[in-house]
XYZ file of C-alpha atoms in Angstrom:
246
model
C 130.750 182.954 88.786
C 132.481 184.623 91.750
C 131.323 182.202 94.423
C 132.300 179.209 92.256
C 135.738 180.500 91.306
C 137.522 178.427 93.930
C 135.692 175.269 92.838
C 136.773 175.762 89.219
C 140.314 176.492 90.408
C 140.358 173.237 92.363
C 139.156 171.373 89.294
C 141.954 172.967 87.258
C 144.393 171.622 89.862
C 142.794 168.184 89.500
C 143.311 168.219 85.738
C 146.969 169.093 86.253
C 147.337 166.212 88.702
C 145.752 163.828 86.206
C 148.394 164.838 83.661
C 151.140 164.234 86.231
C 149.615 160.881 87.102
C 149.479 160.073 83.395
C 153.256 160.539 83.269
C 153.650 158.100 86.181
C 151.381 155.548 84.534
C 153.175 155.880 81.206
C 156.561 155.340 82.857
C 155.193 152.215 84.525
C 153.567 150.731 81.416
C 156.681 151.430 79.344
C 158.725 149.392 81.830
C 157.116 146.264 80.337
C 155.351 144.998 83.492
C 153.695 142.226 81.483
C 155.282 139.172 79.980
C 153.825 136.338 77.937
C 154.367 132.837 79.276
C 153.415 129.570 77.674
C 152.931 125.968 78.677
C 152.041 122.713 76.920
C 148.531 121.280 77.108
C 149.214 117.577 76.618
C 145.660 116.502 77.405
C 144.503 117.377 73.904
C 144.594 115.013 70.970
C 147.082 117.366 69.342
C 149.652 118.830 71.781
C 149.108 122.582 72.052
C 150.965 125.566 73.419
C 148.806 127.814 75.606
C 149.901 131.431 76.059
C 148.967 133.609 79.037
C 149.872 137.082 80.232
C 151.807 137.265 83.487
C 152.151 140.381 85.654
C 155.822 140.748 86.398
C 155.619 144.063 88.266
C 152.428 145.225 90.074
C 151.131 148.779 89.912
C 153.325 150.983 92.164
C 151.673 152.178 95.355
C 152.360 155.821 94.519
C 150.119 155.527 91.459
C 147.260 154.150 93.547
C 147.754 156.823 96.210
C 147.906 159.627 93.645
C 144.734 158.370 91.962
C 142.987 158.263 95.346
C 143.917 161.869 96.107
C 142.511 162.969 92.751
C 139.259 161.049 93.285
C 138.830 162.509 96.759
C 139.361 166.068 95.539
C 136.767 165.721 92.785
C 134.215 164.344 95.230
C 135.095 167.132 97.704
C 134.486 169.766 95.009
C 130.890 168.563 94.721
C 130.450 168.819 98.489
C 131.933 172.321 98.432
C 129.524 173.237 95.635
C 126.602 172.150 97.796
C 127.817 174.311 100.700
C 128.036 177.262 98.311
C 124.478 176.646 97.141
C 123.313 176.654 100.757
C 125.082 179.991 101.276
C 123.262 181.409 98.268
C 120.021 180.399 99.958
C 120.836 182.277 103.153
C 122.833 179.681 105.075
C 126.479 180.879 104.875
C 127.731 178.723 107.739
C 125.988 175.518 106.730
C 127.097 172.274 108.348
C 126.060 168.723 107.493
C 125.538 169.842 103.918
C 126.899 167.479 101.270
C 126.316 166.510 97.668
C 123.725 163.698 97.888
C 123.988 160.254 96.313
C 122.151 156.981 96.740
C 122.611 153.324 95.955
C 119.148 153.470 94.385
C 116.650 156.143 93.389
C 114.664 155.351 96.529
C 117.826 155.682 98.599
C 118.564 159.062 97.049
C 115.026 160.228 97.818
C 115.166 158.999 101.417
C 114.895 161.458 104.293
C 118.463 160.833 105.470
C 119.963 161.687 102.080
C 117.662 164.626 101.367
C 118.588 166.110 104.734
C 122.031 166.809 103.258
C 120.534 169.431 100.932
C 117.700 170.768 103.079
C 119.289 174.243 103.132
C 119.348 174.554 99.340
C 116.718 176.344 97.298
C 113.991 174.233 95.702
C 115.417 175.101 92.285
C 118.891 173.842 93.184
C 117.432 170.711 94.774
C 115.556 170.018 91.556
C 118.688 170.543 89.481
C 120.602 168.019 91.602
C 117.733 165.541 91.447
C 117.727 165.828 87.655
C 121.356 164.647 87.665
C 120.132 161.281 89.012
C 123.116 160.775 91.346
C 122.424 157.132 92.103
C 123.164 153.697 90.678
C 120.904 153.023 87.732
C 120.560 156.765 87.092
C 123.851 158.517 86.432
C 126.174 155.559 86.919
C 129.344 157.592 86.360
C 128.366 160.128 89.003
C 127.604 157.363 91.474
C 130.868 155.635 90.506
C 132.789 158.803 91.436
C 131.166 158.739 94.865
C 131.791 154.993 95.293
C 135.393 155.254 94.126
C 136.096 157.893 96.751
C 134.573 155.720 99.475
C 136.745 152.720 98.604
C 139.878 154.582 97.507
C 141.892 153.512 100.578
C 141.622 149.855 99.640
C 140.794 150.034 95.951
C 143.025 147.842 93.858
C 144.139 149.090 90.483
C 144.586 146.270 87.997
C 146.697 145.740 84.912
C 145.106 144.501 81.713
C 146.637 143.594 78.407
C 146.500 146.233 75.712
C 147.437 145.874 72.081
C 150.113 143.382 71.070
C 153.233 145.516 70.636
C 155.340 143.004 68.701
C 154.692 139.493 67.421
C 156.691 136.937 65.463
C 155.891 133.304 64.840
C 158.125 130.431 63.950
C 158.902 126.716 63.931
C 162.020 124.627 63.740
C 162.284 125.537 60.077
C 162.710 129.258 60.718
C 160.618 132.302 61.412
C 157.566 133.121 59.349
C 154.065 134.499 59.759
C 151.185 132.071 59.472
C 148.056 133.393 61.173
C 146.004 130.346 60.265
C 147.900 128.321 62.866
C 147.226 130.768 65.716
C 143.966 130.681 67.647
C 143.504 133.896 69.612
C 141.223 133.267 72.579
C 141.003 136.593 74.385
C 143.727 138.765 72.960
C 141.879 142.013 72.360
C 142.563 145.153 74.393
C 141.447 144.818 78.000
C 142.005 141.099 78.422
C 142.785 139.882 81.939
C 146.018 138.554 83.383
C 146.591 134.790 83.791
C 143.893 133.903 81.291
C 144.655 132.158 77.974
C 145.136 134.624 75.159
C 146.363 132.371 72.353
C 147.010 128.765 71.459
C 148.658 126.986 68.548
C 150.153 123.667 67.598
C 153.002 122.584 69.882
C 155.564 122.518 67.069
C 155.098 126.246 66.490
C 155.909 129.159 68.734
C 155.020 132.833 68.898
C 156.882 135.546 70.705
C 155.204 138.855 71.375
C 155.242 141.786 73.721
C 152.021 143.062 75.176
C 151.190 146.646 76.081
C 149.860 147.157 79.611
C 146.812 149.173 80.651
C 146.281 150.354 84.239
C 142.579 150.173 85.062
C 140.054 150.295 87.879
C 139.021 147.032 89.527
C 135.787 148.485 90.945
C 133.058 149.747 91.180
C 131.083 147.972 88.456
C 130.417 151.037 86.282
C 134.145 151.618 85.732
C 135.541 148.125 86.225
C 138.353 147.407 83.734
C 138.188 150.971 82.366
C 141.563 152.710 81.861
C 142.574 154.815 84.857
C 143.545 158.059 83.134
C 140.651 158.071 80.663
C 138.191 157.472 83.490
C 139.664 160.220 85.679
C 139.393 162.595 82.724
C 135.744 161.563 82.317
C 135.118 162.210 86.013
C 136.716 165.656 85.741
C 134.532 166.468 82.751
C 131.476 165.357 84.697
C 132.349 167.551 87.693
C 132.925 170.519 85.403
C 129.559 170.025 83.718
C 127.859 169.972 87.141
C 129.594 173.163 88.264
C 128.484 174.926 85.081
C 124.850 174.141 85.893
C 125.089 176.478 88.881
C 126.976 179.406 87.375
C 125.036 182.576 88.045
């Protein structure tokens, strides 16, 4: 594993950075960036209160920047792996050698993409091809590549998590009565500024909502929690490195 030692060391650094980022994300979500707002819908036969989540504080820029650095390093590890594989095949000073990906299988198999690994052995080329690093093949692997490409302008989003606290009441005092609440989209992962609950206008609920920081794109990881997804990416990179341990 000598010639891959640096790659594994870089991945270890990545995992440490994910844990540090997790601390940043936790501090942000515990600051209660979400609040529940309500308004009357008087167009209905029975006046109704409509409840929506509102983002009070957006995701701090340092979280987005930190996530981008982590994504870039994981993608760079795969490129470094490919250079190492070229060196094993007698090309120690290889240039224009990168880990190949494609928007489609045909794109991956195109001459321009395959040129990136022309200095690798046939066995290593076959191993990479078996990973299916294209959309519709290994979607997570392609998502890692896409996320790195768009990291400079990628927007992290905040979704609602579990309801942290909830009480319900009317003019007669506070009590729980779930039959009078209609939850529209209140499960984990629901979007901001969309109705999450409604009930008769003479009742009222008050609740706090946990926040989840998630990716906005690409499609394969859209709305997936940031830290969980980065951990999944790190696990994927590690599994690829292990394929080439000699």
